[in-house]
């Protein structure tokens, strides 16, 4: 169980990092417009 939770947490962190990067790019595009 602990191993599965650890893997899930790592995946969630990776997804969060990616979403933040995408949000930053979107905000920059909005500022340009």
Tab-separated table of N, CA and C in Angstrom:
chain	number	residue	atom	x	y	z
A	1	UNK	N	0.842	-1.207	0.000
A	1	UNK	CA	0.000	0.000	0.000
A	1	UNK	C	0.874	1.253	0.000
A	2	UNK	N	1.903	1.273	0.846
A	2	UNK	CA	2.748	2.475	0.907
A	2	UNK	C	3.425	2.718	-0.439
A	3	UNK	N	3.872	1.656	-1.100
A	3	UNK	CA	4.522	1.819	-2.402
A	3	UNK	C	3.543	2.445	-3.399
A	4	UNK	N	2.297	1.962	-3.411
A	4	UNK	CA	1.311	2.509	-4.346
A	4	UNK	C	1.056	3.981	-4.041
A	5	UNK	N	0.903	4.316	-2.763
A	5	UNK	CA	0.671	5.719	-2.404
A	5	UNK	C	1.852	6.577	-2.836
A	6	UNK	N	3.057	6.089	-2.642
A	6	UNK	CA	4.246	6.851	-3.038
A	6	UNK	C	4.245	7.112	-4.538
A	7	UNK	N	3.918	6.095	-5.330
A	7	UNK	CA	3.889	6.270	-6.785
A	7	UNK	C	2.803	7.268	-7.169
A	8	UNK	N	1.642	7.165	-6.546
A	8	UNK	CA	0.557	8.098	-6.865
A	8	UNK	C	0.967	9.529	-6.525
A	9	UNK	N	1.578	9.733	-5.367
A	9	UNK	CA	2.008	11.083	-4.970
A	9	UNK	C	3.011	11.629	-5.979
A	10	UNK	N	3.954	10.797	-6.425
A	10	UNK	CA	4.946	11.259	-7.409
A	10	UNK	C	4.254	11.669	-8.700
A	11	UNK	N	3.302	10.864	-9.151
A	11	UNK	CA	2.580	11.203	-10.388
A	11	UNK	C	1.803	12.492	-10.205
A	12	UNK	N	1.147	12.659	-9.056
A	12	UNK	CA	0.373	13.881	-8.808
A	12	UNK	C	1.298	15.093	-8.840
A	13	UNK	N	2.461	14.981	-8.220
A	13	UNK	CA	3.404	16.105	-8.208
A	13	UNK	C	3.838	16.441	-9.630
A	14	UNK	N	4.113	15.424	-10.447
A	14	UNK	CA	4.526	15.672	-11.831
A	14	UNK	C	3.405	16.364	-12.592
A	15	UNK	N	2.180	15.902	-12.413
A	15	UNK	CA	1.043	16.512	-13.114
A	15	UNK	C	0.877	17.957	-12.659
A	16	UNK	N	1.015	18.205	-11.357
A	16	UNK	CA	0.875	19.570	-10.857
A	16	UNK	C	1.943	20.468	-11.458
A	17	UNK	N	3.176	19.995	-11.525
A	17	UNK	CA	4.252	20.805	-12.103
A	17	UNK	C	3.927	21.125	-13.561
A	18	UNK	N	3.491	20.131	-14.310
A	18	UNK	CA	3.162	20.362	-15.717
A	18	UNK	C	2.015	21.349	-15.862
A	19	UNK	N	0.984	21.222	-15.039
A	19	UNK	CA	-0.158	22.130	-15.133
A	19	UNK	C	0.277	23.550	-14.828
A	20	UNK	N	1.168	23.720	-13.850
A	20	UNK	CA	1.625	25.070	-13.512
A	20	UNK	C	2.365	25.673	-14.702
A	21	UNK	N	3.198	24.878	-15.364
A	21	UNK	CA	3.944	25.390	-16.520
A	21	UNK	C	2.973	25.805	-17.622
A	22	UNK	N	1.948	24.983	-17.854
A	22	UNK	CA	0.963	25.299	-18.889
A	22	UNK	C	0.225	26.583	-18.507
A	23	UNK	N	-0.133	26.732	-17.232
A	23	UNK	CA	-0.837	27.935	-16.794
A	23	UNK	C	0.026	29.160	-17.049
A	24	UNK	N	1.318	29.078	-16.750
A	24	UNK	CA	2.209	30.216	-16.969
A	24	UNK	C	2.212	30.587	-18.452
A	25	UNK	N	2.301	29.615	-19.327
A	25	UNK	CA	2.318	29.900	-20.762
A	25	UNK	C	1.009	30.548	-21.184
A	26	UNK	N	-0.110	30.051	-20.669
A	26	UNK	CA	-1.408	30.619	-21.041
A	26	UNK	C	-1.509	32.067	-20.569
A	27	UNK	N	-1.044	32.354	-19.353
A	27	UNK	CA	-1.120	33.724	-18.843
A	27	UNK	C	-0.264	34.641	-19.712
A	28	UNK	N	0.903	34.179	-20.145
A	28	UNK	CA	1.764	35.001	-21.003
A	28	UNK	C	1.051	35.299	-22.319
A	29	UNK	N	0.384	34.309	-22.888
A	29	UNK	CA	-0.338	34.527	-24.151
A	29	UNK	C	-1.446	35.545	-23.942
A	30	UNK	N	-2.149	35.452	-22.819
A	30	UNK	CA	-3.238	36.400	-22.545
A	30	UNK	C	-2.673	37.812	-22.415
A	31	UNK	N	-1.529	37.959	-21.740
A	31	UNK	CA	-0.918	39.286	-21.580
A	31	UNK	C	-0.545	39.856	-22.945
A	32	UNK	N	-0.019	39.008	-23.830
A	32	UNK	CA	0.370	39.477	-25.171
A	32	UNK	C	-0.872	39.972	-25.913
A	33	UNK	N	-1.976	39.248	-25.797
A	33	UNK	CA	-3.210	39.657	-26.476
A	33	UNK	C	-3.712	40.946	-25.859
